[in-house]
């Protein structure tokens, strides 16, 4: 099974330090929707793993979050692809859950959903180290994109013992994966 796990804010859509609180604020990064559709059409199952502490903070409702995810799914569908699963952590940073990245709970949910014992060799795409750390704990291959908060992390310096591939954006990751699949 080919599977890819994507962070949402900063990878698929524009990020904001003030949270994405409305469907109107949920704006795709150029090329991201097309990249997801290309991966989907090439046989990848698409999973999204996203921290959404704005729910716990009262910045938006579950209905609004569902509407954002409906928009994502519809845009990908219009390009001929599918989003197979969206796992999200609704908790705040002090809620003591196991699903808030960098903890692996969302990734364990994804593995369980697809009937996998782990996520060995599954690409994980994020714009923060916590996105990657969560996936790496289950064997994912990490891709850090420069979009979202990615440039901030690159500027601070990446851990030298992590085998992180840095790419410009999700479209570049899709190009790389699809090109290597053709070989």
PDB file of C-alpha atoms in Angstrom:
ATOM      1  CA  UNK A   1       0.000   0.000   0.000  1.00  0.00           C
ATOM      2  CA  UNK A   2       1.248   3.458  -0.904  1.00  0.00           C
ATOM      3  CA  UNK A   3       0.355   5.978   1.797  1.00  0.00           C
ATOM      4  CA  UNK A   4       1.426   9.545   2.516  1.00  0.00           C
ATOM      5  CA  UNK A   5       0.718  11.555   5.666  1.00  0.00           C
ATOM      6  CA  UNK A   6       0.392  15.322   5.362  1.00  0.00           C
ATOM      7  CA  UNK A   7       0.232  18.068   7.935  1.00  0.00           C
ATOM      8  CA  UNK A   8      -2.490  20.578   7.079  1.00  0.00           C
ATOM      9  CA  UNK A   9      -1.694  24.195   8.021  1.00  0.00           C
ATOM     10  CA  UNK A  10       1.484  25.336   6.303  1.00  0.00           C
ATOM     11  CA  UNK A  11       1.639  22.302   3.986  1.00  0.00           C
ATOM     12  CA  UNK A  12      -1.770  22.172   2.278  1.00  0.00           C
ATOM     13  CA  UNK A  13      -3.145  25.594   3.179  1.00  0.00           C
ATOM     14  CA  UNK A  14      -1.752  28.943   4.270  1.00  0.00           C
ATOM     15  CA  UNK A  15      -0.879  29.039   7.965  1.00  0.00           C
ATOM     16  CA  UNK A  16      -1.425  31.824  10.462  1.00  0.00           C
ATOM     17  CA  UNK A  17       0.039  32.455  13.913  1.00  0.00           C
ATOM     18  CA  UNK A  18      -3.517  33.611  14.742  1.00  0.00           C
ATOM     19  CA  UNK A  19      -5.073  30.275  13.658  1.00  0.00           C
ATOM     20  CA  UNK A  20      -7.221  29.432  10.666  1.00  0.00           C
ATOM     21  CA  UNK A  21     -10.648  30.127  12.182  1.00  0.00           C
ATOM     22  CA  UNK A  22     -13.047  30.221   9.232  1.00  0.00           C
ATOM     23  CA  UNK A  23     -13.607  28.457   5.940  1.00  0.00           C
ATOM     24  CA  UNK A  24     -12.762  31.757   4.205  1.00  0.00           C
ATOM     25  CA  UNK A  25      -9.369  31.855   5.969  1.00  0.00           C
ATOM     26  CA  UNK A  26      -8.644  28.322   4.762  1.00  0.00           C
ATOM     27  CA  UNK A  27      -6.732  29.142   1.567  1.00  0.00           C
ATOM     28  CA  UNK A  28      -4.755  26.461  -0.281  1.00  0.00           C
ATOM     29  CA  UNK A  29      -1.049  26.981  -0.940  1.00  0.00           C
ATOM     30  CA  UNK A  30      -0.550  27.259  -4.717  1.00  0.00           C
ATOM     31  CA  UNK A  31      -0.067  23.805  -6.220  1.00  0.00           C
ATOM     32  CA  UNK A  32      -0.945  21.872  -3.046  1.00  0.00           C
ATOM     33  CA  UNK A  33      -4.405  20.688  -4.087  1.00  0.00           C
ATOM     34  CA  UNK A  34      -3.085  19.576  -7.475  1.00  0.00           C
ATOM     35  CA  UNK A  35      -0.190  17.762  -5.762  1.00  0.00           C
ATOM     36  CA  UNK A  36      -2.587  15.827  -3.519  1.00  0.00           C
ATOM     37  CA  UNK A  37      -4.724  14.898  -6.524  1.00  0.00           C
ATOM     38  CA  UNK A  38      -1.665  13.742  -8.507  1.00  0.00           C
ATOM     39  CA  UNK A  39      -0.548  11.541  -5.612  1.00  0.00           C
ATOM     40  CA  UNK A  40      -4.059  10.157  -5.180  1.00  0.00           C
ATOM     41  CA  UNK A  41      -4.413   9.384  -8.884  1.00  0.00           C
ATOM     42  CA  UNK A  42      -1.018   7.613  -8.772  1.00  0.00           C
ATOM     43  CA  UNK A  43      -2.357   5.233  -6.126  1.00  0.00           C
ATOM     44  CA  UNK A  44      -1.339   6.928  -2.887  1.00  0.00           C
ATOM     45  CA  UNK A  45      -3.793   6.891  -0.007  1.00  0.00           C
ATOM     46  CA  UNK A  46      -3.843  10.436   1.394  1.00  0.00           C
ATOM     47  CA  UNK A  47      -3.988  10.942   5.152  1.00  0.00           C
ATOM     48  CA  UNK A  48      -3.898  14.293   6.928  1.00  0.00           C
ATOM     49  CA  UNK A  49      -2.686  14.570  10.540  1.00  0.00           C
ATOM     50  CA  UNK A  50      -3.295  17.986  12.065  1.00  0.00           C
ATOM     51  CA  UNK A  51      -3.193  19.626  15.482  1.00  0.00           C
ATOM     52  CA  UNK A  52      -6.292  21.805  15.830  1.00  0.00           C
ATOM     53  CA  UNK A  53      -5.997  23.373  19.293  1.00  0.00           C
ATOM     54  CA  UNK A  54      -8.205  26.218  18.062  1.00  0.00           C
ATOM     55  CA  UNK A  55     -11.098  23.896  18.960  1.00  0.00           C
ATOM     56  CA  UNK A  56      -9.986  23.676  22.618  1.00  0.00           C
ATOM     57  CA  UNK A  57      -9.332  27.420  22.670  1.00  0.00           C
ATOM     58  CA  UNK A  58     -12.840  28.151  21.367  1.00  0.00           C
ATOM     59  CA  UNK A  59     -11.625  29.891  18.183  1.00  0.00           C
ATOM     60  CA  UNK A  60     -13.871  27.765  15.956  1.00  0.00           C
ATOM     61  CA  UNK A  61     -16.389  24.939  16.250  1.00  0.00           C
ATOM     62  CA  UNK A  62     -16.318  21.321  15.119  1.00  0.00           C
ATOM     63  CA  UNK A  63     -18.806  22.295  12.412  1.00  0.00           C
ATOM     64  CA  UNK A  64     -16.414  24.947  11.098  1.00  0.00           C
ATOM     65  CA  UNK A  65     -13.503  22.492  11.139  1.00  0.00           C
ATOM     66  CA  UNK A  66     -15.659  19.953   9.280  1.00  0.00           C
ATOM     67  CA  UNK A  67     -16.522  22.639   6.708  1.00  0.00           C
ATOM     68  CA  UNK A  68     -12.803  23.399   6.198  1.00  0.00           C
ATOM     69  CA  UNK A  69     -12.133  19.706   5.648  1.00  0.00           C
ATOM     70  CA  UNK A  70     -15.119  19.417   3.308  1.00  0.00           C
ATOM     71  CA  UNK A  71     -13.616  22.279   1.287  1.00  0.00           C
ATOM     72  CA  UNK A  72     -10.268  20.457   1.130  1.00  0.00           C
ATOM     73  CA  UNK A  73     -11.891  17.203   0.033  1.00  0.00           C
ATOM     74  CA  UNK A  74     -14.050  18.951  -2.582  1.00  0.00           C
ATOM     75  CA  UNK A  75     -11.111  20.864  -4.084  1.00  0.00           C
ATOM     76  CA  UNK A  76      -9.067  17.653  -4.346  1.00  0.00           C
ATOM     77  CA  UNK A  77     -12.063  15.814  -5.824  1.00  0.00           C
ATOM     78  CA  UNK A  78     -12.432  18.541  -8.477  1.00  0.00           C
ATOM     79  CA  UNK A  79      -8.855  17.706  -9.519  1.00  0.00           C
ATOM     80  CA  UNK A  80      -9.664  13.986  -9.731  1.00  0.00           C
ATOM     81  CA  UNK A  81      -8.224  12.849  -6.385  1.00  0.00           C
ATOM     82  CA  UNK A  82      -9.358  11.840  -2.925  1.00  0.00           C
ATOM     83  CA  UNK A  83      -8.396  12.556   0.675  1.00  0.00           C
ATOM     84  CA  UNK A  84      -8.801   9.192   2.388  1.00  0.00           C
ATOM     85  CA  UNK A  85      -8.520  10.206   6.049  1.00  0.00           C
ATOM     86  CA  UNK A  86      -8.226  13.328   8.168  1.00  0.00           C
ATOM     87  CA  UNK A  87      -7.105  12.773  11.756  1.00  0.00           C
ATOM     88  CA  UNK A  88      -7.023  15.782  14.033  1.00  0.00           C
ATOM     89  CA  UNK A  89      -6.146  16.546  17.623  1.00  0.00           C
ATOM     90  CA  UNK A  90      -8.803  18.833  19.156  1.00  0.00           C
ATOM     91  CA  UNK A  91      -6.844  19.360  22.371  1.00  0.00           C
ATOM     92  CA  UNK A  92      -4.873  22.279  23.713  1.00  0.00           C
ATOM     93  CA  UNK A  93      -1.182  22.040  24.625  1.00  0.00           C
ATOM     94  CA  UNK A  94      -1.922  21.444  28.321  1.00  0.00           C
ATOM     95  CA  UNK A  95      -4.687  18.829  27.873  1.00  0.00           C
ATOM     96  CA  UNK A  96      -2.411  15.805  28.421  1.00  0.00           C
ATOM     97  CA  UNK A  97      -3.574  13.860  25.363  1.00  0.00           C
ATOM     98  CA  UNK A  98      -1.570  11.377  23.296  1.00  0.00           C
ATOM     99  CA  UNK A  99      -2.608  12.740  19.902  1.00  0.00           C
ATOM    100  CA  UNK A 100      -1.092  16.225  19.888  1.00  0.00           C
ATOM    101  CA  UNK A 101       1.982  16.202  17.689  1.00  0.00           C
ATOM    102  CA  UNK A 102       4.858  15.545  18.384  1.00  0.00           C
ATOM    103  CA  UNK A 103       3.183  12.636  20.209  1.00  0.00           C
ATOM    104  CA  UNK A 104       2.317   9.755  17.872  1.00  0.00           C
ATOM    105  CA  UNK A 105      -1.426   9.325  18.580  1.00  0.00           C
ATOM    106  CA  UNK A 106      -2.684  10.729  15.264  1.00  0.00           C
ATOM    107  CA  UNK A 107      -0.216   8.563  13.373  1.00  0.00           C
ATOM    108  CA  UNK A 108      -1.308   5.504  15.366  1.00  0.00           C
ATOM    109  CA  UNK A 109      -4.912   6.317  14.381  1.00  0.00           C
ATOM    110  CA  UNK A 110      -3.840   6.480  10.740  1.00  0.00           C
ATOM    111  CA  UNK A 111      -1.950   3.172  10.933  1.00  0.00           C
ATOM    112  CA  UNK A 112      -4.978   1.540  12.569  1.00  0.00           C
ATOM    113  CA  UNK A 113      -7.388   2.994   9.994  1.00  0.00           C
ATOM    114  CA  UNK A 114      -5.365   1.475   7.162  1.00  0.00           C
ATOM    115  CA  UNK A 115      -4.714  -1.803   9.031  1.00  0.00           C
ATOM    116  CA  UNK A 116      -0.967  -1.231   9.284  1.00  0.00           C
ATOM    117  CA  UNK A 117       1.229  -2.289  12.233  1.00  0.00           C
ATOM    118  CA  UNK A 118       3.389   0.818  11.781  1.00  0.00           C
ATOM    119  CA  UNK A 119       4.163   3.422   9.147  1.00  0.00           C
ATOM    120  CA  UNK A 120       7.586   2.167   8.040  1.00  0.00           C
ATOM    121  CA  UNK A 121       8.770   3.988   4.911  1.00  0.00           C
ATOM    122  CA  UNK A 122       5.591   6.108   4.672  1.00  0.00           C
ATOM    123  CA  UNK A 123       6.415   9.697   3.682  1.00  0.00           C
ATOM    124  CA  UNK A 124       5.320  12.343   6.184  1.00  0.00           C
ATOM    125  CA  UNK A 125       5.235  15.958   5.035  1.00  0.00           C
ATOM    126  CA  UNK A 126       5.277  18.797   7.542  1.00  0.00           C
ATOM    127  CA  UNK A 127       6.364  22.373   8.023  1.00  0.00           C
ATOM    128  CA  UNK A 128       7.480  21.870  11.649  1.00  0.00           C
ATOM    129  CA  UNK A 129       9.757  19.415  13.404  1.00  0.00           C
ATOM    130  CA  UNK A 130       6.883  18.235  15.624  1.00  0.00           C
ATOM    131  CA  UNK A 131       4.989  17.104  12.499  1.00  0.00           C
ATOM    132  CA  UNK A 132       7.955  15.024  11.430  1.00  0.00           C
ATOM    133  CA  UNK A 133       8.819  13.715  14.891  1.00  0.00           C
ATOM    134  CA  UNK A 134       5.335  12.266  15.344  1.00  0.00           C
ATOM    135  CA  UNK A 135       5.613  10.322  12.097  1.00  0.00           C
ATOM    136  CA  UNK A 136       9.220   9.298  12.555  1.00  0.00           C
ATOM    137  CA  UNK A 137       8.314   7.586  15.840  1.00  0.00           C
ATOM    138  CA  UNK A 138       6.362   5.063  13.715  1.00  0.00           C
ATOM    139  CA  UNK A 139       8.942   4.751  10.940  1.00  0.00           C
ATOM    140  CA  UNK A 140       7.870   7.514   8.533  1.00  0.00           C
ATOM    141  CA  UNK A 141      10.314   9.155   6.130  1.00  0.00           C
ATOM    142  CA  UNK A 142      10.362  12.913   6.911  1.00  0.00           C
ATOM    143  CA  UNK A 143       9.953  15.714   4.373  1.00  0.00           C
ATOM    144  CA  UNK A 144      10.110  19.300   5.631  1.00  0.00           C
ATOM    145  CA  UNK A 145       8.593  21.895   3.307  1.00  0.00           C
ATOM    146  CA  UNK A 146       9.707  25.527   3.210  1.00  0.00           C
ATOM    147  CA  UNK A 147       6.093  26.744   3.203  1.00  0.00           C
ATOM    148  CA  UNK A 148       4.270  27.610   6.421  1.00  0.00           C
ATOM    149  CA  UNK A 149       6.737  27.615   9.311  1.00  0.00           C
ATOM    150  CA  UNK A 150       9.303  25.537   7.408  1.00  0.00           C
ATOM    151  CA  UNK A 151      11.735  28.385   6.704  1.00  0.00           C
ATOM    152  CA  UNK A 152      11.785  29.293  10.417  1.00  0.00           C
ATOM    153  CA  UNK A 153      12.892  25.780  11.329  1.00  0.00           C
ATOM    154  CA  UNK A 154      15.497  25.684   8.589  1.00  0.00           C
ATOM    155  CA  UNK A 155      16.909  29.020   9.763  1.00  0.00           C
ATOM    156  CA  UNK A 156      17.242  27.678  13.334  1.00  0.00           C
ATOM    157  CA  UNK A 157      19.072  24.602  12.091  1.00  0.00           C
ATOM    158  CA  UNK A 158      17.733  21.089  11.719  1.00  0.00           C
ATOM    159  CA  UNK A 159      18.766  18.192  13.955  1.00  0.00           C
ATOM    160  CA  UNK A 160      21.861  16.638  12.388  1.00  0.00           C
ATOM    161  CA  UNK A 161      20.850  13.107  13.416  1.00  0.00           C
ATOM    162  CA  UNK A 162      17.493  13.283  11.597  1.00  0.00           C
ATOM    163  CA  UNK A 163      17.455  12.226   7.952  1.00  0.00           C
ATOM    164  CA  UNK A 164      15.177  15.074   6.792  1.00  0.00           C
ATOM    165  CA  UNK A 165      14.618  15.870   3.139  1.00  0.00           C
ATOM    166  CA  UNK A 166      13.882  19.583   2.645  1.00  0.00           C
ATOM    167  CA  UNK A 167      11.660  20.528  -0.297  1.00  0.00           C
ATOM    168  CA  UNK A 168      10.171  23.823  -1.469  1.00  0.00           C
ATOM    169  CA  UNK A 169       6.528  22.763  -1.090  1.00  0.00           C
ATOM    170  CA  UNK A 170       4.094  19.869  -1.312  1.00  0.00           C
ATOM    171  CA  UNK A 171       4.159  19.999  -5.099  1.00  0.00           C
ATOM    172  CA  UNK A 172       7.941  19.401  -5.061  1.00  0.00           C
ATOM    173  CA  UNK A 173       7.470  16.453  -2.675  1.00  0.00           C
ATOM    174  CA  UNK A 174       4.837  14.968  -5.004  1.00  0.00           C
ATOM    175  CA  UNK A 175       7.151  15.424  -8.004  1.00  0.00           C
ATOM    176  CA  UNK A 176       9.984  13.663  -6.171  1.00  0.00           C
ATOM    177  CA  UNK A 177       7.846  10.739  -4.998  1.00  0.00           C
ATOM    178  CA  UNK A 178       6.140  10.256  -8.345  1.00  0.00           C
ATOM    179  CA  UNK A 179       9.448  10.440 -10.219  1.00  0.00           C
ATOM    180  CA  UNK A 180      11.018   7.825  -7.917  1.00  0.00           C
ATOM    181  CA  UNK A 181       7.925   5.591  -8.322  1.00  0.00           C
ATOM    182  CA  UNK A 182       8.473   5.607 -12.100  1.00  0.00           C
ATOM    183  CA  UNK A 183      11.988   4.205 -11.725  1.00  0.00           C
TER     184      UNK A 183
END
